[in-house]
Amino acid sequence: MKHTMCLAGALLSLAVVSTPVGAQTETTTSPHRLLLIMDASGSMWGQIEGENKIVIARRVLKDLLGDLTSETEVGLVAYGHRREGDCEDIETVVPVGALDSGIVAGRIDAINPKGKTPINGAVREAIDLARTQDGPTTIVLVSDGIETCGGDACETIHSARADGVDFIMHVIGFDVAEADVSGLECAAQAGGGLYLSAEDADGLAGALDQAVAIPAEMPAGRLSVRAIAEGGLQDALVRVLPPGSDDEVASSRTYATSATNPRVIPLPPGTYDVEARAIGLRGNVSTRFEAVEVPADSVRELIADFRAGELGIHIMRNGELSDATVDVYRAGTQERVAGGRTYTGSGTNPMVLELTAATYDVVVRSVEIAGRPEARFENVSVRGSQRADRTHEFSSGTLRIGAVAGGELVDAVVQIRDAVTGSQVDQSRTYTRAVSNPSEFTLSPGRYRVRIQAVRLEGRPVREIDVVVDKAGVVEQMVELGG
């Protein structure tokens, strides 16, 4: 919960600093008017760590009431709590009015999940309540699922704000990690608020603290992040961080739709680092903007450009196309971002990878040569709409080792070791057929120690020999193991 408390504290500071001259300052995160929309659809009987989600939500919402000041006006809208399969099952459980914690807590405890998820209808109900109020309203929607009754809450919210209804709206996705929450994110953006994800009780409590900490009547700064790639909108995860830190202040997702891209995030005025990580692209998909100034009552705009370039890897061996594995890493790290095999056909060699513009390290390992020798290309710069090419040629020779006894082919194990380091490079078995005896090895040029041991001859005799393999050369020896 470290990131949640970080933002809550920052927003609390904003509320205190922004109090008009002559007004009484009060260290509270309570909005003047808070309208909660509670999900009571059937899925709220699902469990998190053995506890029903509705039980968690009741407890956390009641705890929130205890943190609000007595001057706060509170209302509660619920949906899906009275009838199964009814998209009209939406009710103002507590009309907006002076906070009476006992009454509101009792109404919360009486809510039992049964039905569907009519988010748009519930949002419309809350907006109609806000429309009748004098002054701004903070609306917080808590939902564990997406719309199941049709309608577009994002458009409903956008139209209401365009009509001058005075509210800010935050959306909390409760245990929705596997769902497509683009509609919920869009609703939050249209409402000028945050989309917050909560996976458990602590997360829900922190998200509610975060939401009510933003004063509806005092517009914060706004950070706008537009993510693009190849001339179109790009889905990306946006994280807002304190300068030089990885303690998340806020996060959102742009998706590839104009409803949420650019992604607009309300923030207290200040300095932040902003990280944008593209979703669905290969390569260095993360870009970081450092020391971004977000002014008060204004929008700071950033563009995260994920235009791709190409990286071509051409692998040869002794003048011919050669099979090799290719691994691409973010430069200076062990984070693998792409890879594959060149094989030996002109359709795959050179292997061409589409990568976001960045700097990469490339490791190539031969598939055809024993010991899989490798080559490295470091700090390869890939630029948008351009191609970077790298070529490497491996060298090899051929070693054939056979085993005989008294003029007959015999079964033997053949081990190949580097004569300098002593490390084993390869191993094979001759058996007693001409197709496998002698055994053939493709080796890098160099000096090797070869150990040949009979498998079935009495005493399993052993011989060791030294050989030198040259580039494109062939060395063949039949080793006598008898007598």
GROMACS .gro file of C-alpha atoms in nm:
model
  483
    1MET     CA    1   0.000   0.000   0.000
    2LYS     CA    2   0.302   0.227  -0.012
    3HIS     CA    3   0.204   0.386  -0.342
    4THR     CA    4  -0.153   0.448  -0.224
    5MET     CA    5  -0.044   0.629   0.090
    6CYS     CA    6   0.206   0.831  -0.112
    7LEU     CA    7  -0.064   0.980  -0.333
    8ALA     CA    8  -0.313   1.021  -0.051
    9GLY     CA    9  -0.056   1.218   0.145
   10ALA     CA   10   0.030   1.434  -0.153
   11LEU     CA   11  -0.335   1.508  -0.222
   12LEU     CA   12  -0.397   1.588   0.144
   13SER     CA   13  -0.116   1.842   0.127
   14LEU     CA   14  -0.278   1.991  -0.181
   15ALA     CA   15  -0.609   2.028   0.004
   16VAL     CA   16  -0.445   2.206   0.297
   17VAL     CA   17  -0.232   2.439   0.084
   18SER     CA   18  -0.524   2.530  -0.141
   19THR     CA   19  -0.761   2.638   0.137
   20PRO     CA   20  -0.879   2.997   0.070
   21VAL     CA   21  -0.735   3.272   0.286
   22GLY     CA   22  -0.948   3.324   0.596
   23ALA     CA   23  -1.103   2.977   0.579
   24GLN     CA   24  -1.051   2.728   0.860
   25THR     CA   25  -0.785   2.472   0.768
   26GLU     CA   26  -0.863   2.115   0.860
   27THR     CA   27  -0.639   1.815   0.802
   28THR     CA   28  -0.898   1.588   0.644
   29THR     CA   29  -0.928   1.398   0.320
   30SER     CA   30  -1.307   1.418   0.320
   31PRO     CA   31  -1.478   1.568   0.018
   32HIS     CA   32  -1.767   1.804   0.094
   33ARG     CA   33  -2.012   1.568  -0.078
   34LEU     CA   34  -1.946   1.198  -0.143
   35LEU     CA   35  -2.173   0.973  -0.348
   36LEU     CA   36  -2.084   0.602  -0.349
   37ILE     CA   37  -2.201   0.353  -0.613
   38MET     CA   38  -2.187   0.001  -0.472
   39ASP     CA   39  -2.174  -0.315  -0.682
   40ALA     CA   40  -2.416  -0.573  -0.542
   41SER     CA   41  -2.426  -0.800  -0.845
   42GLY     CA   42  -2.417  -1.177  -0.794
   43SER     CA   43  -2.042  -1.198  -0.858
   44MET     CA   44  -1.979  -1.012  -0.532
   45TRP     CA   45  -2.034  -1.346  -0.354
   46GLY     CA   46  -1.701  -1.451  -0.501
   47GLN     CA   47  -1.415  -1.490  -0.257
   48ILE     CA   48  -1.074  -1.335  -0.201
   49GLU     CA   49  -0.852  -1.537   0.032
   50GLY     CA   50  -1.155  -1.719   0.169
   51GLU     CA   51  -1.371  -1.411   0.233
   52ASN     CA   52  -1.669  -1.303   0.023
   53LYS     CA   53  -1.610  -0.982  -0.171
   54ILE     CA   54  -1.937  -0.834  -0.047
   55VAL     CA   55  -1.824  -0.890   0.313
   56ILE     CA   56  -1.496  -0.716   0.238
   57ALA     CA   57  -1.673  -0.427   0.064
   58ARG     CA   58  -1.919  -0.378   0.351
   59ARG     CA   59  -1.639  -0.367   0.607
   60VAL     CA   60  -1.415  -0.133   0.408
   61LEU     CA   61  -1.699   0.106   0.322
   62LYS     CA   62  -1.804   0.125   0.686
   63ASP     CA   63  -1.444   0.191   0.789
   64LEU     CA   64  -1.437   0.475   0.536
   65LEU     CA   65  -1.741   0.633   0.700
   66GLY     CA   66  -1.548   0.655   1.025
   67ASP     CA   67  -1.275   0.856   0.855
   68LEU     CA   68  -1.509   1.118   0.710
   69THR     CA   69  -1.577   1.444   0.889
   70SER     CA   70  -1.920   1.523   1.025
   71GLU     CA   71  -1.956   1.802   0.766
   72THR     CA   72  -1.944   1.554   0.479
   73GLU     CA   73  -2.265   1.485   0.293
   74VAL     CA   74  -2.296   1.121   0.185
   75GLY     CA   75  -2.520   0.928  -0.052
   76LEU     CA   76  -2.526   0.564  -0.160
   77VAL     CA   77  -2.649   0.403  -0.482
   78ALA     CA   78  -2.653   0.025  -0.518
   79TYR     CA   79  -2.731  -0.206  -0.808
   80GLY     CA   80  -2.810  -0.576  -0.846
   81HIS     CA   81  -2.915  -0.622  -0.483
   82ARG     CA   82  -3.288  -0.695  -0.506
   83ARG     CA   83  -3.368  -0.903  -0.814
   84GLU     CA   84  -3.187  -1.150  -1.034
   85GLY     CA   85  -3.153  -1.074  -1.406
   86ASP     CA   86  -3.307  -0.726  -1.377
   87CYS     CA   87  -3.112  -0.445  -1.542
   88GLU     CA   88  -3.342  -0.193  -1.374
   89ASP     CA   89  -3.240  -0.306  -1.027
   90ILE     CA   90  -3.082   0.026  -0.926
   91GLU     CA   91  -3.167   0.206  -0.603
   92THR     CA   92  -3.068   0.518  -0.415
   93VAL     CA   93  -3.020   0.340  -0.086
   94VAL     CA   94  -2.914   0.655   0.101
   95PRO     CA   95  -3.013   0.996  -0.041
   96VAL     CA   96  -2.742   1.260  -0.037
   97GLY     CA   97  -2.746   1.431   0.300
   98ALA     CA   98  -2.559   1.497   0.622
   99LEU     CA   99  -2.353   1.196   0.729
  100ASP     CA  100  -2.520   0.965   0.977
  101SER     CA  101  -2.272   0.680   1.003
  102GLY     CA  102  -2.512   0.450   1.184
  103ILE     CA  103  -2.785   0.477   0.924
  104VAL     CA  104  -2.547   0.443   0.626
  105ALA     CA  105  -2.367   0.148   0.785
  106GLY     CA  106  -2.699  -0.025   0.845
  107ARG     CA  107  -2.803   0.023   0.482
  108ILE     CA  108  -2.468  -0.113   0.365
  109ASP     CA  109  -2.505  -0.424   0.584
  110ALA     CA  110  -2.852  -0.487   0.439
  111ILE     CA  111  -2.725  -0.509   0.081
  112ASN     CA  112  -2.714  -0.868  -0.050
  113PRO     CA  113  -2.582  -0.939  -0.402
  114LYS     CA  114  -2.826  -1.104  -0.643
  115GLY     CA  115  -2.836  -0.963  -0.991
  116LYS     CA  116  -2.666  -0.811  -1.292
  117THR     CA  117  -2.419  -0.525  -1.341
  118PRO     CA  118  -2.604  -0.221  -1.485
  119ILE     CA  119  -2.314   0.022  -1.449
  120ASN     CA  120  -2.445   0.278  -1.696
  121GLY     CA  121  -2.784   0.290  -1.528
  122ALA     CA  122  -2.628   0.327  -1.183
  123VAL     CA  123  -2.398   0.602  -1.306
  124ARG     CA  124  -2.694   0.784  -1.459
  125GLU     CA  125  -2.878   0.758  -1.125
  126ALA     CA  126  -2.578   0.906  -0.941
  127ILE     CA  127  -2.538   1.186  -1.192
  128ASP     CA  128  -2.906   1.275  -1.157
  129LEU     CA  129  -2.850   1.302  -0.781
  130ALA     CA  130  -2.542   1.521  -0.833
  131ARG     CA  131  -2.738   1.739  -1.074
  132THR     CA  132  -2.974   1.842  -0.795
  133GLN     CA  133  -2.695   1.944  -0.557
  134ASP     CA  134  -2.551   2.288  -0.505
  135GLY     CA  135  -2.175   2.258  -0.559
  136PRO     CA  136  -1.941   1.978  -0.658
  137THR     CA  137  -1.989   1.609  -0.581
  138THR     CA  138  -1.730   1.332  -0.564
  139ILE     CA  139  -1.872   1.010  -0.711
  140VAL     CA  140  -1.691   0.682  -0.648
  141LEU     CA  141  -1.796   0.367  -0.832
  142VAL     CA  142  -1.682   0.033  -0.686
  143SER     CA  143  -1.736  -0.260  -0.924
  144ASP     CA  144  -1.604  -0.614  -0.949
  145GLY     CA  145  -1.709  -0.654  -1.312
  146ILE     CA  146  -1.795  -0.484  -1.637
  147GLU     CA  147  -2.128  -0.369  -1.780
  148THR     CA  148  -2.379  -0.651  -1.841
  149CYS     CA  149  -2.685  -0.445  -1.931
  150GLY     CA  150  -2.571  -0.238  -2.229
  151GLY     CA  151  -2.525   0.134  -2.245
  152ASP     CA  152  -2.208   0.341  -2.240
  153ALA     CA  153  -2.120   0.484  -1.899
  154CYS     CA  154  -1.823   0.666  -2.048
  155GLU     CA  155  -2.046   0.860  -2.287
  156THR     CA  156  -2.308   0.921  -2.016
  157ILE     CA  157  -2.043   1.076  -1.790
  158HIS     CA  158  -1.886   1.279  -2.068
  159SER     CA  159  -2.222   1.424  -2.171
  160ALA     CA  160  -2.317   1.512  -1.814
  161ARG     CA  161  -1.995   1.702  -1.751
  162ALA     CA  162  -2.033   1.878  -2.084
  163ASP     CA  163  -2.380   1.984  -1.968
  164GLY     CA  164  -2.225   2.143  -1.660
  165VAL     CA  165  -2.310   1.886  -1.393
  166ASP     CA  166  -2.054   1.957  -1.120
  167PHE     CA  167  -1.887   1.630  -1.019
  168ILE     CA  168  -1.566   1.433  -1.032
  169MET     CA  169  -1.587   1.056  -1.070
  170HIS     CA  170  -1.340   0.786  -0.970
  171VAL     CA  171  -1.375   0.418  -1.054
  172ILE     CA  172  -1.238   0.129  -0.846
  173GLY     CA  173  -1.207  -0.207  -1.017
  174PHE     CA  174  -1.234  -0.460  -0.734
  175ASP     CA  175  -1.078  -0.798  -0.818
  176VAL     CA  176  -1.105  -0.747  -1.194
  177ALA     CA  177  -0.746  -0.836  -1.288
  178GLU     CA  178  -0.846  -1.072  -1.572
  179ALA     CA  179  -1.123  -0.854  -1.717
  180ASP     CA  180  -1.109  -0.595  -1.994
  181VAL     CA  181  -1.151  -0.280  -1.786
  182SER     CA  182  -1.120  -0.033  -2.072
  183GLY     CA  183  -1.482   0.076  -2.016
  184LEU     CA  184  -1.416   0.141  -1.648
  185GLU     CA  185  -1.097   0.332  -1.728
  186CYS     CA  186  -1.287   0.538  -1.984
  187ALA     CA  187  -1.556   0.618  -1.727
  188ALA     CA  188  -1.293   0.744  -1.484
  189GLN     CA  189  -1.125   0.958  -1.748
  190ALA     CA  190  -1.456   1.104  -1.865
  191GLY     CA  191  -1.531   1.187  -1.501
  192GLY     CA  192  -1.202   1.370  -1.455
  193GLY     CA  193  -1.094   1.116  -1.196
  194LEU     CA  194  -0.876   0.811  -1.140
  195TYR     CA  195  -0.919   0.447  -1.227
  196LEU     CA  196  -0.787   0.245  -0.935
  197SER     CA  197  -0.737  -0.130  -0.917
  198ALA     CA  198  -0.793  -0.316  -0.589
  199GLU     CA  199  -0.718  -0.687  -0.554
  200ASP     CA  200  -0.797  -0.737  -0.185
  201ALA     CA  201  -0.929  -0.566   0.127
  202ASP     CA  202  -0.619  -0.351   0.182
  203GLY     CA  203  -0.621  -0.251  -0.184
  204LEU     CA  204  -0.987  -0.150  -0.168
  205ALA     CA  205  -0.932   0.055   0.146
  206GLY     CA  206  -0.632   0.230  -0.008
  207ALA     CA  207  -0.815   0.299  -0.335
  208LEU     CA  208  -1.108   0.456  -0.148
  209ASP     CA  209  -0.868   0.672   0.055
  210GLN     CA  210  -0.703   0.779  -0.270
  211ALA     CA  211  -1.034   0.864  -0.436
  212VAL     CA  212  -1.180   1.074  -0.155
  213ALA     CA  213  -0.850   1.260  -0.112
  214ILE     CA  214  -0.899   1.449  -0.438
  215PRO     CA  215  -1.106   1.764  -0.375
  216ALA     CA  216  -1.383   1.788  -0.634
  217GLU     CA  217  -1.403   2.167  -0.598
  218MET     CA  218  -1.031   2.230  -0.648
  219PRO     CA  219  -0.909   2.105  -0.985
  220ALA     CA  220  -0.570   1.940  -0.956
  221GLY     CA  221  -0.308   1.941  -1.224
  222ARG     CA  222  -0.351   1.703  -1.513
  223LEU     CA  223  -0.098   1.476  -1.679
  224SER     CA  224  -0.185   1.376  -2.033
  225VAL     CA  225   0.004   1.082  -2.188
  226ARG     CA  226  -0.056   0.996  -2.552
  227ALA     CA  227   0.088   0.662  -2.666
  228ILE     CA  228   0.140   0.610  -3.038
  229ALA     CA  229   0.303   0.360  -3.273
  230GLU     CA  230   0.325   0.355  -3.652
  231GLY     CA  231   0.089   0.649  -3.689
  232GLY     CA  232  -0.186   0.505  -3.469
  233LEU     CA  233  -0.279   0.492  -3.103
  234GLN     CA  234  -0.089   0.236  -2.895
  235ASP     CA  235  -0.207   0.055  -2.584
  236ALA     CA  236   0.030   0.130  -2.296
  237LEU     CA  237   0.049   0.113  -1.919
  238VAL     CA  238   0.134   0.450  -1.765
  239ARG     CA  239   0.294   0.473  -1.421
  240VAL     CA  240   0.352   0.798  -1.232
  241LEU     CA  241   0.643   0.791  -0.985
  242PRO     CA  242   0.823   1.026  -0.750
  243PRO     CA  243   1.147   1.149  -0.911
  244GLY     CA  244   1.415   0.881  -0.907
  245SER     CA  245   1.189   0.630  -0.734
  246ASP     CA  246   0.984   0.323  -0.824
  247ASP     CA  247   0.715   0.386  -0.560
  248GLU     CA  248   0.406   0.416  -0.776
  249VAL     CA  249   0.195   0.730  -0.725
  250ALA     CA  250  -0.071   0.647  -0.984
  251SER     CA  251  -0.116   0.419  -1.283
  252SER     CA  252  -0.351   0.398  -1.577
  253ARG     CA  253  -0.376   0.237  -1.920
  254THR     CA  254  -0.419   0.421  -2.248
  255TYR     CA  255  -0.570   0.143  -2.460
  256ALA     CA  256  -0.583   0.213  -2.834
  257THR     CA  257  -0.896   0.425  -2.836
  258SER     CA  258  -0.939   0.800  -2.837
  259ALA     CA  259  -1.167   0.772  -2.533
  260THR     CA  260  -0.864   0.700  -2.313
  261ASN     CA  261  -0.567   0.783  -2.535
  262PRO     CA  262  -0.433   1.030  -2.444
  263ARG     CA  263  -0.474   0.914  -2.085
  264VAL     CA  264  -0.543   1.208  -1.855
  265ILE     CA  265  -0.448   1.157  -1.490
  266PRO     CA  266  -0.537   1.410  -1.216
  267LEU     CA  267  -0.237   1.484  -0.994
  268PRO     CA  268  -0.130   1.737  -0.733
  269PRO     CA  269   0.100   2.000  -0.886
  270GLY     CA  270   0.458   1.882  -0.860
  271THR     CA  271   0.745   1.698  -1.024
  272TYR     CA  272   0.716   1.335  -1.132
  273ASP     CA  273   0.884   1.064  -1.333
  274VAL     CA  274   0.650   0.902  -1.584
  275GLU     CA  275   0.695   0.554  -1.728
  276ALA     CA  276   0.500   0.432  -2.030
  277ARG     CA  277   0.521   0.063  -2.123
  278ALA     CA  278   0.367  -0.050  -2.452
  279ILE     CA  279   0.143  -0.356  -2.445
  280GLY     CA  280   0.162  -0.608  -2.728
  281LEU     CA  281   0.487  -0.488  -2.887
  282ARG     CA  282   0.828  -0.657  -2.895
  283GLY     CA  283   1.148  -0.487  -2.797
  284ASN     CA  284   1.230  -0.221  -2.543
  285VAL     CA  285   0.867  -0.133  -2.485
  286SER     CA  286   0.927   0.105  -2.195
  287THR     CA  287   1.011   0.473  -2.203
  288ARG     CA  288   1.063   0.700  -1.903
  289PHE     CA  289   1.020   1.075  -1.881
  290GLU     CA  290   1.212   1.223  -1.589
  291ALA     CA  291   1.142   1.533  -1.382
  292VAL     CA  292   0.807   1.611  -1.548
  293GLU     CA  293   0.652   1.929  -1.407
  294VAL     CA  294   0.274   1.911  -1.362
  295PRO     CA  295   0.140   2.263  -1.301
  296ALA     CA  296  -0.173   2.354  -1.105
  297ASP     CA  297  -0.501   2.391  -1.294
  298SER     CA  298  -0.333   2.296  -1.621
  299VAL     CA  299  -0.247   1.998  -1.838
  300ARG     CA  300   0.107   1.872  -1.897
  301GLU     CA  301   0.117   1.672  -2.220
  302LEU     CA  302   0.356   1.389  -2.302
  303ILE     CA  303   0.383   1.168  -2.611
  304ALA     CA  304   0.521   0.816  -2.579
  305ASP     CA  305   0.626   0.722  -2.931
  306PHE     CA  306   0.671   0.349  -2.984
  307ARG     CA  307   0.741   0.356  -3.356
  308ALA     CA  308   0.927   0.043  -3.455
  309GLY     CA  309   1.236  -0.023  -3.660
  310GLU     CA  310   1.385  -0.349  -3.784
  311LEU     CA  311   1.682  -0.555  -3.676
  312GLY     CA  312   1.826  -0.796  -3.933
  313ILE     CA  313   2.059  -1.078  -3.818
  314HIS     CA  314   2.250  -1.258  -4.095
  315ILE     CA  315   2.440  -1.573  -3.991
  316MET     CA  316   2.692  -1.762  -4.205
  317ARG     CA  317   2.923  -2.062  -4.157
  318ASN     CA  318   3.215  -2.120  -4.390
  319GLY     CA  319   3.049  -1.901  -4.651
  320GLU     CA  320   2.702  -2.063  -4.633
  321LEU     CA  321   2.381  -1.967  -4.455
  322SER     CA  322   2.388  -2.114  -4.105
  323ASP     CA  323   2.135  -2.202  -3.836
  324ALA     CA  324   2.167  -2.008  -3.509
  325THR     CA  325   1.953  -1.893  -3.219
  326VAL     CA  326   1.916  -1.519  -3.165
  327ASP     CA  327   1.837  -1.355  -2.831
  328VAL     CA  328   1.777  -0.980  -2.806
  329TYR     CA  329   1.810  -0.802  -2.471
  330ARG     CA  330   1.757  -0.448  -2.352
  331ALA     CA  331   2.106  -0.300  -2.365
  332GLY     CA  332   2.305  -0.360  -2.049
  333THR     CA  333   2.045  -0.594  -1.895
  334GLN     CA  334   1.939  -0.958  -1.894
  335GLU     CA  335   1.582  -0.866  -1.993
  336ARG     CA  336   1.511  -1.065  -2.310
  337VAL     CA  337   1.272  -0.883  -2.539
  338ALA     CA  338   1.279  -1.088  -2.862
  339GLY     CA  339   1.449  -1.374  -3.037
  340GLY     CA  340   1.422  -1.673  -3.268
  341ARG     CA  341   1.626  -1.887  -3.511
  342THR     CA  342   1.782  -1.805  -3.844
  343TYR     CA  343   1.769  -2.157  -3.990
  344THR     CA  344   1.942  -2.201  -4.326
  345GLY     CA  345   1.692  -2.069  -4.577
  346SER     CA  346   1.695  -1.730  -4.743
  347GLY     CA  347   1.341  -1.671  -4.621
  348THR     CA  348   1.452  -1.672  -4.256
  349ASN     CA  349   1.820  -1.582  -4.280
  350PRO     CA  350   1.869  -1.297  -4.227
  351MET     CA  351   1.615  -1.309  -3.949
  352VAL     CA  352   1.430  -0.977  -3.932
  353LEU     CA  353   1.274  -0.862  -3.604
  354GLU     CA  354   1.045  -0.562  -3.563
  355LEU     CA  355   1.145  -0.381  -3.244
  356THR     CA  356   1.059  -0.052  -3.082
  357ALA     CA  357   1.324   0.216  -3.125
  358ALA     CA  358   1.592   0.162  -2.860
  359THR     CA  359   1.938   0.016  -2.797
  360TYR     CA  360   1.982  -0.360  -2.769
  361ASP     CA  361   2.239  -0.630  -2.701
  362VAL     CA  362   2.220  -0.935  -2.928
  363VAL     CA  363   2.355  -1.283  -2.854
  364VAL     CA  364   2.386  -1.535  -3.140
  365ARG     CA  365   2.458  -1.904  -3.072
  366SER     CA  366   2.538  -2.158  -3.342
  367VAL     CA  367   2.301  -2.453  -3.362
  368GLU     CA  368   2.525  -2.648  -3.599
  369ILE     CA  369   2.862  -2.637  -3.421
  370ALA     CA  370   2.934  -2.851  -3.117
  371GLY     CA  371   2.960  -2.648  -2.797
  372ARG     CA  372   2.729  -2.383  -2.947
  373PRO     CA  373   2.987  -2.105  -2.983
  374GLU     CA  374   2.836  -1.758  -2.957
  375ALA     CA  375   2.884  -1.408  -3.091
  376ARG     CA  376   2.765  -1.083  -2.929
  377PHE     CA  377   2.660  -0.751  -3.073
  378GLU     CA  378   2.637  -0.483  -2.805
  379ASN     CA  379   2.459  -0.147  -2.808
  380VAL     CA  380   2.284  -0.204  -3.139
  381SER     CA  381   2.075   0.105  -3.208
  382VAL     CA  382   1.735   0.043  -3.368
  383ARG     CA  383   1.563   0.357  -3.492
  384GLY     CA  384   1.200   0.409  -3.584
  385SER     CA  385   1.118   0.326  -3.947
  386GLN     CA  386   1.480   0.220  -4.012
  387ARG     CA  387   1.666  -0.111  -4.027
  388ALA     CA  388   1.983  -0.208  -3.847
  389ASP     CA  389   2.175  -0.510  -3.982
  390ARG     CA  390   2.438  -0.727  -3.821
  391THR     CA  391   2.627  -1.019  -3.980
  392HIS     CA  392   2.838  -1.288  -3.821
  393GLU     CA  393   3.022  -1.578  -3.981
  394PHE     CA  394   3.111  -1.885  -3.780
  395SER     CA  395   3.402  -2.108  -3.881
  396SER     CA  396   3.405  -2.485  -3.846
  397GLY     CA  397   3.578  -2.803  -3.953
  398THR     CA  398   3.478  -3.168  -3.952
  399LEU     CA  399   3.618  -3.444  -3.733
  400ARG     CA  400   3.537  -3.811  -3.799
  401ILE     CA  401   3.635  -4.066  -3.537
  402GLY     CA  402   3.584  -4.439  -3.589
  403ALA     CA  403   3.652  -4.738  -3.364
  404VAL     CA  404   3.780  -5.076  -3.490
  405ALA     CA  405   3.924  -5.395  -3.343
  406GLY     CA  406   4.094  -5.651  -3.560
  407GLY     CA  407   3.961  -5.486  -3.871
  408GLU     CA  408   3.598  -5.494  -3.754
  409LEU     CA  409   3.385  -5.195  -3.657
  410VAL     CA  410   3.322  -5.184  -3.281
  411ASP     CA  411   3.085  -4.994  -3.057
  412ALA     CA  412   3.254  -4.713  -2.864
  413VAL     CA  413   3.180  -4.389  -2.682
  414VAL     CA  414   3.366  -4.089  -2.825
  415GLN     CA  415   3.420  -3.781  -2.608
  416ILE     CA  416   3.559  -3.457  -2.747
  417ARG     CA  417   3.730  -3.212  -2.510
  418ASP     CA  418   3.896  -2.878  -2.566
  419ALA     CA  419   4.268  -2.949  -2.539
  420VAL     CA  420   4.334  -2.614  -2.370
  421THR     CA  421   4.048  -2.584  -2.119
  422GLY     CA  422   3.967  -2.952  -2.075
  423SER     CA  423   3.595  -2.881  -2.103
  424GLN     CA  424   3.380  -3.133  -2.287
  425VAL     CA  425   3.259  -3.008  -2.624
  426ASP     CA  426   3.065  -3.304  -2.761
  427GLN     CA  427   3.003  -3.677  -2.728
  428SER     CA  428   2.872  -3.953  -2.952
  429ARG     CA  429   2.868  -4.330  -3.002
  430THR     CA  430   3.000  -4.521  -3.300
  431TYR     CA  431   2.792  -4.838  -3.280
  432THR     CA  432   2.893  -5.105  -3.534
  433ARG     CA  433   2.744  -4.977  -3.858
  434ALA     CA  434   2.914  -4.778  -4.127
  435VAL     CA  435   2.640  -4.512  -4.114
  436SER     CA  436   2.755  -4.411  -3.764
  437ASN     CA  437   3.111  -4.542  -3.750
  438PRO     CA  438   3.303  -4.318  -3.786
  439SER     CA  439   3.106  -4.064  -3.580
  440GLU     CA  440   3.111  -3.715  -3.729
  441PHE     CA  441   3.151  -3.391  -3.534
  442THR     CA  442   3.123  -3.028  -3.651
  443LEU     CA  443   3.372  -2.830  -3.443
  444SER     CA  444   3.515  -2.481  -3.424
  445PRO     CA  445   3.876  -2.470  -3.550
  446GLY     CA  446   4.116  -2.567  -3.271
  447ARG     CA  447   4.298  -2.843  -3.088
  448TYR     CA  448   4.104  -3.121  -2.919
  449ARG     CA  449   4.167  -3.426  -2.697
  450VAL     CA  450   3.958  -3.724  -2.810
  451ARG     CA  451   3.878  -4.016  -2.577
  452ILE     CA  452   3.749  -4.340  -2.731
  453GLN     CA  453   3.627  -4.622  -2.506
  454ALA     CA  454   3.491  -4.953  -2.622
  455VAL     CA  455   3.144  -5.047  -2.500
  456ARG     CA  456   3.139  -5.427  -2.540
  457LEU     CA  457   3.499  -5.538  -2.576
  458GLU     CA  458   3.647  -5.719  -2.278
  459GLY     CA  459   3.800  -5.475  -2.035
  460ARG     CA  460   3.646  -5.181  -2.221
  461PRO     CA  461   3.981  -5.059  -2.358
  462VAL     CA  462   4.038  -4.680  -2.389
  463ARG     CA  463   4.252  -4.470  -2.619
  464GLU     CA  464   4.312  -4.095  -2.625
  465ILE     CA  465   4.442  -3.896  -2.920
  466ASP     CA  466   4.503  -3.528  -2.997
  467VAL     CA  467   4.368  -3.377  -3.318
  468VAL     CA  468   4.374  -3.033  -3.480
  469VAL     CA  469   4.066  -2.914  -3.671
  470ASP     CA  470   4.108  -2.642  -3.933
  471LYS     CA  471   3.845  -2.417  -4.090
  472ALA     CA  472   3.657  -2.610  -4.360
  473GLY     CA  473   3.898  -2.899  -4.307
  474VAL     CA  474   3.815  -3.266  -4.259
  475VAL     CA  475   4.004  -3.490  -4.019
  476GLU     CA  476   3.930  -3.862  -4.006
  477GLN     CA  477   4.088  -4.125  -3.783
  478MET     CA  478   3.995  -4.488  -3.726
  479VAL     CA  479   4.119  -4.584  -3.379
  480GLU     CA  480   4.228  -4.940  -3.307
  481LEU     CA  481   4.094  -5.064  -2.973
  482GLY     CA  482   4.185  -5.431  -2.999
  483GLY     CA  483   4.497  -5.605  -2.875
   0.00000   0.00000   0.00000
